Tab-separated table of C-alpha atoms in Angstrom:
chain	number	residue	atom	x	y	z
A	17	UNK	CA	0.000	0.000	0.000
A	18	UNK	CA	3.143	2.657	0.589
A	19	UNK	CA	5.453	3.614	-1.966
A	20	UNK	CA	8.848	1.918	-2.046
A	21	UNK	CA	11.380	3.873	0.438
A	22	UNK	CA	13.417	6.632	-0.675
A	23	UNK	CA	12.615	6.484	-4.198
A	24	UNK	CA	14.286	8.841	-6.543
A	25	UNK	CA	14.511	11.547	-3.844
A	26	UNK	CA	12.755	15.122	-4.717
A	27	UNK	CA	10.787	13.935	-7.715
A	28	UNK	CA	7.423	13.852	-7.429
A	29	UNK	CA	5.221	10.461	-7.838
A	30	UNK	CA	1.568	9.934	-8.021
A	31	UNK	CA	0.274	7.733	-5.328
A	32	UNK	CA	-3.236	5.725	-4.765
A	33	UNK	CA	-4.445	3.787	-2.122
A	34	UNK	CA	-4.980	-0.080	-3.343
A	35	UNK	CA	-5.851	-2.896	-0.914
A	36	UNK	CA	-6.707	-5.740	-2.444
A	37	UNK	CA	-9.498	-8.062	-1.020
A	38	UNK	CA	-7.087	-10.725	-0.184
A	39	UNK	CA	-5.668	-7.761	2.535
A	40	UNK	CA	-8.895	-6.667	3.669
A	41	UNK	CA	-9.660	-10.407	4.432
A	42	UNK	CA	-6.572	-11.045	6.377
A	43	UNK	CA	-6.875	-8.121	8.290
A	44	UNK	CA	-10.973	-9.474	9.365
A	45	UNK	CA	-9.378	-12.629	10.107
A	46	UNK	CA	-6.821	-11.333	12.359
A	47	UNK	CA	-9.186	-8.799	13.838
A	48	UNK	CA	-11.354	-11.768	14.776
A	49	UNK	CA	-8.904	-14.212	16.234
A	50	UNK	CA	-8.086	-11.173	18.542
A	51	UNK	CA	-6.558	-12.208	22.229
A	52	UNK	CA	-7.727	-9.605	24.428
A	53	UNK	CA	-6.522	-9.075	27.906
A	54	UNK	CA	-7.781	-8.741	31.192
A	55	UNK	CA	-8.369	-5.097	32.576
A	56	UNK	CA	-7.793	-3.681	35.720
A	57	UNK	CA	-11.825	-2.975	37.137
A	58	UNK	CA	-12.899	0.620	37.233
A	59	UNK	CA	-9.898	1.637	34.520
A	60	UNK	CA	-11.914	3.651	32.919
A	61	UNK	CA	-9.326	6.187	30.539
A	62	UNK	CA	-6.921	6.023	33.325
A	63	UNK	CA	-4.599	3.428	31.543
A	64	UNK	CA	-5.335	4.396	28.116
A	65	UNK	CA	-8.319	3.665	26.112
A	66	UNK	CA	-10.799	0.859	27.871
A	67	UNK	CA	-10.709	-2.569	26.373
A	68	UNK	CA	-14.863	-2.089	25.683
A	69	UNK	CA	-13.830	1.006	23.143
A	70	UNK	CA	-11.071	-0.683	21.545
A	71	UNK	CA	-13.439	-3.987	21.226
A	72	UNK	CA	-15.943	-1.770	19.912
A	73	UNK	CA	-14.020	-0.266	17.152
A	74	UNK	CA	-12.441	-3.978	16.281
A	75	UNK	CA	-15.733	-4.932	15.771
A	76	UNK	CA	-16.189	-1.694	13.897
A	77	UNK	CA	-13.420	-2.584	11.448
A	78	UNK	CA	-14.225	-5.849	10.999
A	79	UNK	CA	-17.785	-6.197	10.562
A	80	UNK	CA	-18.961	-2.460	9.299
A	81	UNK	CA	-16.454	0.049	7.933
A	82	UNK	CA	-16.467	-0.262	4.407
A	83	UNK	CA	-12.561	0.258	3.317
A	84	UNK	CA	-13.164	-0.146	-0.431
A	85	UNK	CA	-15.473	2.785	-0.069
A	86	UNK	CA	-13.069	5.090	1.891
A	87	UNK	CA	-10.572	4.035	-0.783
A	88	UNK	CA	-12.306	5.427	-3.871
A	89	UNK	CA	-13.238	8.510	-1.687
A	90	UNK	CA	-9.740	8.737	-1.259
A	91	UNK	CA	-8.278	8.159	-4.667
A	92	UNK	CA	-10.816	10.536	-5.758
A	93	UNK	CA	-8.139	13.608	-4.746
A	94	UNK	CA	-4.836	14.075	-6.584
A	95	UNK	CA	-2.219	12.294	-4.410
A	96	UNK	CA	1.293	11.987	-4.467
A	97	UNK	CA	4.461	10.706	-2.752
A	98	UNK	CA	8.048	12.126	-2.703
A	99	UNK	CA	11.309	11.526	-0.700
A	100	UNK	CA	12.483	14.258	1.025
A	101	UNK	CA	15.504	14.214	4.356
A	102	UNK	CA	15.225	10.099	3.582
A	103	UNK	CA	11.850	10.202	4.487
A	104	UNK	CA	8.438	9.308	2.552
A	105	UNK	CA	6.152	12.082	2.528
A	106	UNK	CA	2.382	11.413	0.865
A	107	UNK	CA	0.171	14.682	0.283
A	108	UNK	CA	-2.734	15.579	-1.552
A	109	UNK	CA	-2.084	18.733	-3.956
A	110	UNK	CA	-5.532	20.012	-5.233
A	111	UNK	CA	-4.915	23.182	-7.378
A	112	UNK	CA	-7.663	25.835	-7.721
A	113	UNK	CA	-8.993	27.275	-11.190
A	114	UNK	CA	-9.018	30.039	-10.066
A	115	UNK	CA	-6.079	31.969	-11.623
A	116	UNK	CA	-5.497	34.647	-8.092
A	117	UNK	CA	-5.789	31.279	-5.747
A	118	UNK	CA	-2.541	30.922	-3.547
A	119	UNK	CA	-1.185	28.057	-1.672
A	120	UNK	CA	-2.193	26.827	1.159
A	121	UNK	CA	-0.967	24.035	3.518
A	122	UNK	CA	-3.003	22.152	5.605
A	123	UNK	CA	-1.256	19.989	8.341
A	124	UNK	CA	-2.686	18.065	10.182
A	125	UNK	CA	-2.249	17.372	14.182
A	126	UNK	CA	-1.747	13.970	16.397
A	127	UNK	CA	-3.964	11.730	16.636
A	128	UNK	CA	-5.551	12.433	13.268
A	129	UNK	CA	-4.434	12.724	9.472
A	130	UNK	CA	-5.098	14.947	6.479
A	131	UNK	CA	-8.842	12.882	5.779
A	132	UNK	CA	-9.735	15.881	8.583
A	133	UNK	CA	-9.304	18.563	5.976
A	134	UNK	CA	-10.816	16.597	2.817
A	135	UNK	CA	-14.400	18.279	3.502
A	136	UNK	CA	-12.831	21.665	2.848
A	137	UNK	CA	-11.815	20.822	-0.431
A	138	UNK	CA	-14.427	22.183	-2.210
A	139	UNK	CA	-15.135	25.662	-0.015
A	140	UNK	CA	-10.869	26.595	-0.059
A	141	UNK	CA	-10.664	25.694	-3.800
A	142	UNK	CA	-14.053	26.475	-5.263
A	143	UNK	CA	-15.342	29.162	-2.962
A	144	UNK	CA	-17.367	30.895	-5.593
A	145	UNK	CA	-19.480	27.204	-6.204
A	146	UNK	CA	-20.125	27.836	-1.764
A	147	UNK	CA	-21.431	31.415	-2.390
A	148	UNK	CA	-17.990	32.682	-1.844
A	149	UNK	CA	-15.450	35.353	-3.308
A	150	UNK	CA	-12.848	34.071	-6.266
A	151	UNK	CA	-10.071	35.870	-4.388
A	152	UNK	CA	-10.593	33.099	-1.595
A	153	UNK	CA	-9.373	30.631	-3.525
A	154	UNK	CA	-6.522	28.207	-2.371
A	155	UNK	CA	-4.211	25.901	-4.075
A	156	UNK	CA	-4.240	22.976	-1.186
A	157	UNK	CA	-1.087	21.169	-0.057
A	158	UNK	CA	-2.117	18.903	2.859
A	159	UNK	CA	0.594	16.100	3.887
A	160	UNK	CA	1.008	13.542	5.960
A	161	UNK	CA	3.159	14.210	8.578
A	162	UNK	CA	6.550	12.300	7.999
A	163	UNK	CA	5.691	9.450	10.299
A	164	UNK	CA	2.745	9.446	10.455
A	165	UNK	CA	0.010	8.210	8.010
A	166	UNK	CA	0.718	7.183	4.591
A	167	UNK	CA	3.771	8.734	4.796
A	168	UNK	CA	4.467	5.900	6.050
A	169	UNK	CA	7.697	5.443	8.987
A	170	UNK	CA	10.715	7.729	9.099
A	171	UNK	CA	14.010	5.799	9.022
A	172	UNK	CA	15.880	7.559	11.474
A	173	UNK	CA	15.614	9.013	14.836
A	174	UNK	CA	15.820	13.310	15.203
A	175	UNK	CA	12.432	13.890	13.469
A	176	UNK	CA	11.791	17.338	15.347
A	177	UNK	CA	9.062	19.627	14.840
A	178	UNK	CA	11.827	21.792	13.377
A	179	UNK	CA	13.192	19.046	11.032
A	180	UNK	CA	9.390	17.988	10.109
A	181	UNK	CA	8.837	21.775	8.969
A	182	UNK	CA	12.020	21.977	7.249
A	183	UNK	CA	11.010	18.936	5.058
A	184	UNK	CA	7.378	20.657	4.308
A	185	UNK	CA	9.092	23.957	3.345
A	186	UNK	CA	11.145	22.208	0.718
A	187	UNK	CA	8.133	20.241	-0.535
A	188	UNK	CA	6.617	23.639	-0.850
A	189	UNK	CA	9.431	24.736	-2.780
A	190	UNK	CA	9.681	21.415	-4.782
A	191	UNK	CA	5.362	22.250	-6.525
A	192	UNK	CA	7.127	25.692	-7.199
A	193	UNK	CA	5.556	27.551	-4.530
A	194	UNK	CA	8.969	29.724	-3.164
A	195	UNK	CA	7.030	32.377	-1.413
A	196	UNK	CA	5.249	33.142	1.931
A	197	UNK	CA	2.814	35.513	2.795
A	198	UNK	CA	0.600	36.514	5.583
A	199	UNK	CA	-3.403	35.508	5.983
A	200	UNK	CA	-5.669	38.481	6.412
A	201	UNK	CA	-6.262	37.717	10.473
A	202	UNK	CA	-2.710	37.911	9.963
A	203	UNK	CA	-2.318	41.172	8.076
A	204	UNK	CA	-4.539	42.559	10.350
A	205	UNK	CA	-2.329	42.470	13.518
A	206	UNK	CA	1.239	42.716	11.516
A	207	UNK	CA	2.798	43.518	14.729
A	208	UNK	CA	2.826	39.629	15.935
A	209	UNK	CA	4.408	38.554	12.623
A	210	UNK	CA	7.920	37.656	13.988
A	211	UNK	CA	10.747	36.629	13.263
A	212	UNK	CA	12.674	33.101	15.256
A	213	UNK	CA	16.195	32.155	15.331
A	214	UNK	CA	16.224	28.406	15.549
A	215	UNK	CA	19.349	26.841	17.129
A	216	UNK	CA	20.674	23.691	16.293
A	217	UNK	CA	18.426	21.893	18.438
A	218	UNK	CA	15.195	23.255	16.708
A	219	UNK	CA	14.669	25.612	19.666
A	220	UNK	CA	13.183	28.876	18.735
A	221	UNK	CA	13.819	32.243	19.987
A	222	UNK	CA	12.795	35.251	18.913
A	223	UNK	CA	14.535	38.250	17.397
A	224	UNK	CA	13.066	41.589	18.944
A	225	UNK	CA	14.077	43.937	16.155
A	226	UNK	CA	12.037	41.928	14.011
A	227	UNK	CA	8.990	43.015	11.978
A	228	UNK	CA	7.060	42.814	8.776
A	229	UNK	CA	7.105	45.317	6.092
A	230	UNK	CA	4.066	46.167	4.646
A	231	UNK	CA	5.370	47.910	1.769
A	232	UNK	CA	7.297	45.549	0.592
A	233	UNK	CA	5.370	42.318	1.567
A	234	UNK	CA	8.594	40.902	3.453
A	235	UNK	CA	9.834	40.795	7.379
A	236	UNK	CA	13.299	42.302	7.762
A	237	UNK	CA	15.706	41.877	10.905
A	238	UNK	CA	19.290	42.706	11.611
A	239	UNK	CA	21.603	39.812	13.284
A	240	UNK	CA	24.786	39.406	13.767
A	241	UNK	CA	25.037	36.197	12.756
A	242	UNK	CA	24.082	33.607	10.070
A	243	UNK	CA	21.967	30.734	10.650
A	244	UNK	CA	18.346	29.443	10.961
A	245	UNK	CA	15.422	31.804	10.745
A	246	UNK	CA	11.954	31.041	10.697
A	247	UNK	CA	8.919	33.427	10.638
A	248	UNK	CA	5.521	32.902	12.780
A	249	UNK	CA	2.915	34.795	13.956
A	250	UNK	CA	2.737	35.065	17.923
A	251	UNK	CA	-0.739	35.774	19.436
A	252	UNK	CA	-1.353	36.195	23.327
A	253	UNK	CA	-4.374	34.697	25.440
A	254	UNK	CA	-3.941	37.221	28.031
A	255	UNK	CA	-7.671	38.102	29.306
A	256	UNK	CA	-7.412	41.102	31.646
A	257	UNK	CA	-6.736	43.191	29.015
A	258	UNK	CA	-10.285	44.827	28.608
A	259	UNK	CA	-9.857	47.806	30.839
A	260	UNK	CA	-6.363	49.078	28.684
A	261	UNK	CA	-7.319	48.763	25.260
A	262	UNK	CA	-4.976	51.763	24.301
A	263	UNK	CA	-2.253	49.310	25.396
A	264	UNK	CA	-3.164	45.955	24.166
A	265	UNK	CA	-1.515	46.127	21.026
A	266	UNK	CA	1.517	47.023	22.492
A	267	UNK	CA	1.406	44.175	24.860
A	268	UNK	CA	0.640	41.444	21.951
A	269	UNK	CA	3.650	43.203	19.784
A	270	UNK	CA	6.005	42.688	23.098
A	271	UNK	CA	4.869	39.614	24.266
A	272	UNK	CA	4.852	38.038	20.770
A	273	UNK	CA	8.723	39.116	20.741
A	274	UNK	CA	9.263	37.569	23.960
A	275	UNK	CA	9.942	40.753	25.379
A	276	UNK	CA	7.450	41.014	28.135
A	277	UNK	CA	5.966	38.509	29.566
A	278	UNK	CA	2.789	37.740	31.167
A	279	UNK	CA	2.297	36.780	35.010
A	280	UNK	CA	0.485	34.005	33.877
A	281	UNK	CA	-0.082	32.428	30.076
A	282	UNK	CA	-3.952	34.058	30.459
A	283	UNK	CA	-2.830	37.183	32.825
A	284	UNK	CA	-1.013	40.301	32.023
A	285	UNK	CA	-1.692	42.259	35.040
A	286	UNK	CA	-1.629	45.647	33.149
A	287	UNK	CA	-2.142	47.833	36.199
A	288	UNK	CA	0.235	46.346	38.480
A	289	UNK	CA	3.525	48.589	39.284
A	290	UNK	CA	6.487	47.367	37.644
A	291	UNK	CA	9.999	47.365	39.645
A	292	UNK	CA	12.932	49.064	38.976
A	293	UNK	CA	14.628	45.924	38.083
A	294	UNK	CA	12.417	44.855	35.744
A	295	UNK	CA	11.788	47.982	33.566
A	296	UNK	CA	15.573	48.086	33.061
A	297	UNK	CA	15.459	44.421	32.107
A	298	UNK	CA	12.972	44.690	29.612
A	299	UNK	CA	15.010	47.787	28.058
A	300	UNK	CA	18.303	45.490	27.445
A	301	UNK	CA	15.666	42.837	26.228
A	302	UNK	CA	13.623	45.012	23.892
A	303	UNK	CA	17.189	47.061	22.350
A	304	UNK	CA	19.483	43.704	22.360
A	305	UNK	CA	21.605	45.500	24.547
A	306	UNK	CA	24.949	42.676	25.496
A	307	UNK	CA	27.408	42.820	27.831
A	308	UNK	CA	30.711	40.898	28.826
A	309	UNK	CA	28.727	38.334	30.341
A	310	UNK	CA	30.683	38.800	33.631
A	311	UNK	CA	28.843	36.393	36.816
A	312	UNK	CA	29.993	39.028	39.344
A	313	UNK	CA	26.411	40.895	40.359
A	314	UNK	CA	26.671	44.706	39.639
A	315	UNK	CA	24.437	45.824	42.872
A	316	UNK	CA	24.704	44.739	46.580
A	317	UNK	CA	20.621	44.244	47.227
A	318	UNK	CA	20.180	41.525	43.798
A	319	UNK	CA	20.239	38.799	44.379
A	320	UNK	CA	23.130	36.515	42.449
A	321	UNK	CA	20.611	34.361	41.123
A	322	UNK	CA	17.421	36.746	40.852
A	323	UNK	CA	16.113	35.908	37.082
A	324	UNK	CA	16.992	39.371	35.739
A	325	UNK	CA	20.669	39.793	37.019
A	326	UNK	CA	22.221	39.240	33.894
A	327	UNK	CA	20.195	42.072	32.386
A	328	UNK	CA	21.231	44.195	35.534
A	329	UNK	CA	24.565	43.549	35.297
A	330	UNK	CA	24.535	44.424	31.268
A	331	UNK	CA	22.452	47.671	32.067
A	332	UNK	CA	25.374	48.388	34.788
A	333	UNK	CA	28.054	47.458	32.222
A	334	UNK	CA	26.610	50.211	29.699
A	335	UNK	CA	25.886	53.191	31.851
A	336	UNK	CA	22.133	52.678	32.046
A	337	UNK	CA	22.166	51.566	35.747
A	338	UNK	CA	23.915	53.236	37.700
A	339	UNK	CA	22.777	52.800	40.895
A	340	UNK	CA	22.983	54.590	44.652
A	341	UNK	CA	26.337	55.854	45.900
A	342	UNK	CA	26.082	52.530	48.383
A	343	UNK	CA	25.757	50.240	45.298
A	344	UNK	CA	22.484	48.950	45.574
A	345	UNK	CA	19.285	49.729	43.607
A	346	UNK	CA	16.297	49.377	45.231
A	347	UNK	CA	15.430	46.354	42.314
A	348	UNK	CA	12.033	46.025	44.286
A	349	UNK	CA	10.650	49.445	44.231
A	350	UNK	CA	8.195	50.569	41.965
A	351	UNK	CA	9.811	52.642	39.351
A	352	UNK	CA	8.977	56.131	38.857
A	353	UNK	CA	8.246	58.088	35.245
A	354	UNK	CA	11.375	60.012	36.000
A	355	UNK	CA	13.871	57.254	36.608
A	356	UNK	CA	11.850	55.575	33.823
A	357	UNK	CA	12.379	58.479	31.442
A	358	UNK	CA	16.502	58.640	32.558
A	359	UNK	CA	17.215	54.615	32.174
A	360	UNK	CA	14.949	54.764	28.619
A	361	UNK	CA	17.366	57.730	27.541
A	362	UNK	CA	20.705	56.018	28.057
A	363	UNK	CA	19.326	52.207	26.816
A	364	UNK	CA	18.300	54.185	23.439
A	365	UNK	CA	21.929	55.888	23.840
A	366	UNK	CA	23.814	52.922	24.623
A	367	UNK	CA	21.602	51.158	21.483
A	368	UNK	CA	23.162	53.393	19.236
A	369	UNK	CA	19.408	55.499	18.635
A	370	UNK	CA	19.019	58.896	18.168
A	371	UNK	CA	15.695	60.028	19.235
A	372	UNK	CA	16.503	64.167	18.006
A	373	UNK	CA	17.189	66.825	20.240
A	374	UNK	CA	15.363	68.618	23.723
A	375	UNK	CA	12.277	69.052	23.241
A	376	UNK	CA	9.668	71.147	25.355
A	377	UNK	CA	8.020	70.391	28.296
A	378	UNK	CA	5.542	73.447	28.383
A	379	UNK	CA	2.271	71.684	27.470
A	380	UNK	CA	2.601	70.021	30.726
A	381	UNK	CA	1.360	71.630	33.981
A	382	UNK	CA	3.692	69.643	36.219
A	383	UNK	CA	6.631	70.180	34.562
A	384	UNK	CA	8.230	71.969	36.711
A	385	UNK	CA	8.710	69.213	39.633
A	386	UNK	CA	10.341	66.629	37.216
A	387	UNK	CA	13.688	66.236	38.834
A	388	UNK	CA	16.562	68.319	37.636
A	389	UNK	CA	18.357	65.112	37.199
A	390	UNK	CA	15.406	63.897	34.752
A	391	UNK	CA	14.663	67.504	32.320
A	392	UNK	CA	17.039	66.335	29.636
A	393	UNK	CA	15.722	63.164	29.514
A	394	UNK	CA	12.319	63.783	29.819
A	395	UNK	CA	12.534	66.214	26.738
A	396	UNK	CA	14.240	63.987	24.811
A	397	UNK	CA	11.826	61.684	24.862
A	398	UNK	CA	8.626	63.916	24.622
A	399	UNK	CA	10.047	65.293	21.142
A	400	UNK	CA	10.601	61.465	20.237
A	401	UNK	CA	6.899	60.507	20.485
A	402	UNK	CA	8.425	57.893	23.155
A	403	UNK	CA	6.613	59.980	26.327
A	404	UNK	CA	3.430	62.095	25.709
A	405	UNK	CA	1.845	62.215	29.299
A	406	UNK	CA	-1.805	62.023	29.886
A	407	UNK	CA	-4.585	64.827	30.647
A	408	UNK	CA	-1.831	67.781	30.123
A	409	UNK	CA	0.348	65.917	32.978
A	410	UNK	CA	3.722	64.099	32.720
A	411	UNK	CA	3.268	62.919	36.805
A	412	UNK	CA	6.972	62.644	37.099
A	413	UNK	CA	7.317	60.939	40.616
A	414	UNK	CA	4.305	58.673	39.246
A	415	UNK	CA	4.981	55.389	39.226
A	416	UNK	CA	5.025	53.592	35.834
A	417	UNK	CA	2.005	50.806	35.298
A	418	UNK	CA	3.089	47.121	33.432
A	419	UNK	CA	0.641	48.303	30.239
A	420	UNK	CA	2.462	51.781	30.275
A	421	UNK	CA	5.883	50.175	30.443
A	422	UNK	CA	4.490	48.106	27.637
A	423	UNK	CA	3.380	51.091	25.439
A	424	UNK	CA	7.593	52.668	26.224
A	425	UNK	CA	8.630	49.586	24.878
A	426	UNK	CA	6.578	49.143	21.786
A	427	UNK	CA	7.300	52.895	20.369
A	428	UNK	CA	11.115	52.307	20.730
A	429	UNK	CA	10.873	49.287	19.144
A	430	UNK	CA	8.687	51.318	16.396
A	431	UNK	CA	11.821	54.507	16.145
């Protein structure tokens, strides 16, 4: 029933299903003369699926599923087999008439296979025939995953999730579609398109800097090395997000950078103070900001293995953190819009980013009790866009919210 392994690797083959009766006989037989074992009373799901189910669907297979049927049904789609990495992979490649259609791949999860996706054939290909729009149309890749299915089993160990996509990007390129582009839910939030670096392990990290390009219908990064690079599109579940609106896409565009991160996978806690510590670790995070690396903790009161010394210490390293004549920093305390304005200043100095010249501070009323230490700063960054205040205010010893630091973040990252 599979095609022969690793047969003339990258060409393309067309594939059917064909049992023969003798097959479908045996496998009634052997379904019949089935030994089943005891089970442990009150199992229930607990040990995997009960014996009753799996008798059930043995008695399924061998008295009532019709295989010839789902055969024909089957064979009724253009399929195919190729070799790619040394594995087998099947698909089914069902082109639209429509001459705007693009491609689309369909893959398919575990347990299950691409049969899932065969009912939306005729919608994704033929959408005008389901009272649709032409432009809808789809030219449909849908594989089985190497593995799994009738792609039959892999022939070495390492099959990744990484390695798995890498084969189903080349058998992309190997029908002739070379391009990617974004889906309209997509397009509609560019912000989360991102970009990974994968490491040799398949692990994937993001690049801040990152970002699609409207204009020009590509994503474009800076690195400082070559290797792996993958794009995805990051969306957040965070839930409490309802009451800051003018900051949720801020928070998707940082969190889907890996940026900021959420107190929870549902909760952001926008309102919550953030600390000292943390602002000026999500500064070296957002800007890419590295140091020497050095163990030795910059500031008496962090602790050597608190989860954002290394940024600290990099911060430190660069000028940003300076600290209190007694070496410590207060990482706990909620940081103010002053000493948030002063460490954002020197991060977009130490960055290399110019953000202009002084700017004015007379449309705000409290202007004058920003800290002498903070008026350059806090200029700066009010000609940059970067700080606007609220209500004619820039509340200077105001402490600075987790959906406000958010908002700092994502217009830096837009400069």
């Amino acid at each position: 029933m599979f095609a022969s392994s690793q047969t003339n690797p990258g060409t393309i083959r067309p594939f059917r299903l064909e049992t023969t009766q003798a097959e479908l006989q045996d496998l009634k037989q052997r379904l019949s003369k089935t030994r089943w074992p005891d089970e442990l009373p009150g199992a229930g799901w607990n040990y995997g699926a009960p014996l009753s189910f799996v008798k059930d669907m043995a008695a399924y297979w061998e008295h009532s599923f019709d295989w010839t049927k789902q055969e024909q049904r089957l064979n009724s789609y253009p399929q195919f087999m190729t070799t790619i990495d040394g594995a087998n992979i099947h698909f089914f490649h069902i082109r639209s008439s429509e001459p705007g259609a693009v491609p689309l791949m369909l893959i398919h999860g575990w347990p299950s296979s691409p049969v899932e996706f065969l009912k939306l054939v005729g919608p994704l290909t033929d959408p005008t025939s389901y009272g649709g729009d032409a432009a809808d149309a789809f030219h449909l890749v849908i594989p089985s995953l190497p593995g799994f299915g009738l792609s039959g089993p892999t022939t070495d160990t390492g099959w990744s999730p990484f390695r798995a996509a890498q084969a189903l990007d080349a058998l992309m390129t190997l029908l002739g579609y070379e391009q990617y582009g974004p889906t309209a839910e997509e397009l509609s939030h560019p912000d989360q398109i991102v970009v990974w670096y994968v490491d040799g392990q398949g692990q994937a990290t993001p690049i801040p800097n990152g970002r699609y390009d409207a204009a020009t219908g590509t994503v474009v990064f800076h690195t400082t090395h070559f290797s792996t690079y993958a794009v995805a599109y990051a969306s957040t579940a965070f839930t409490d997000l309802q009451n800051v609106p003018w900051a949720k896409p801020a928070i998707d565009a940082m969190a889907a950078r890996g940026v900021i991160h959420g107190m929870s996978e549902s909760r952001f806690s926008p309102e919550a103070l953030i600390k000292r510590a943390d602002f000026v670790a999500l500064l070296v995070r957002a800007l890419e900001l590295q140091g020497t690396g050095s163990p030795k903790t910059a500031f008496s009161d962090v602790d050597p293995i608190a989860y954002n010394r290394s940024e600290l210490n990099t911060a430190n390293e660069l000028g940003i953190a300076v600290g209190l004549p007694d070496r410590t920093f207060k990482p706990d305390s909620p940081i103010t819009r002053q000493e948030m304005m002063v460490l954002t200043a020197r991060a977009l100095a130490a960055a290399g980013k110019t953000v202009g010249g002084s700017g004015s501070l007379s449309a705000y009323a409290d202007a004058a009790s920003i800290a002498s230490y903070a008026k350059d700063s806090a200029a700066a960054l009010v000609k940059a866009g970067i700080v606007t205040g609220s209500n004619g205010k820039i509340a200077p010893q105001g402490p600075l919210t987790r959906a406000e630091a958010a908002v700092i973040l994502y217009r830096i990252w837009k400069l």
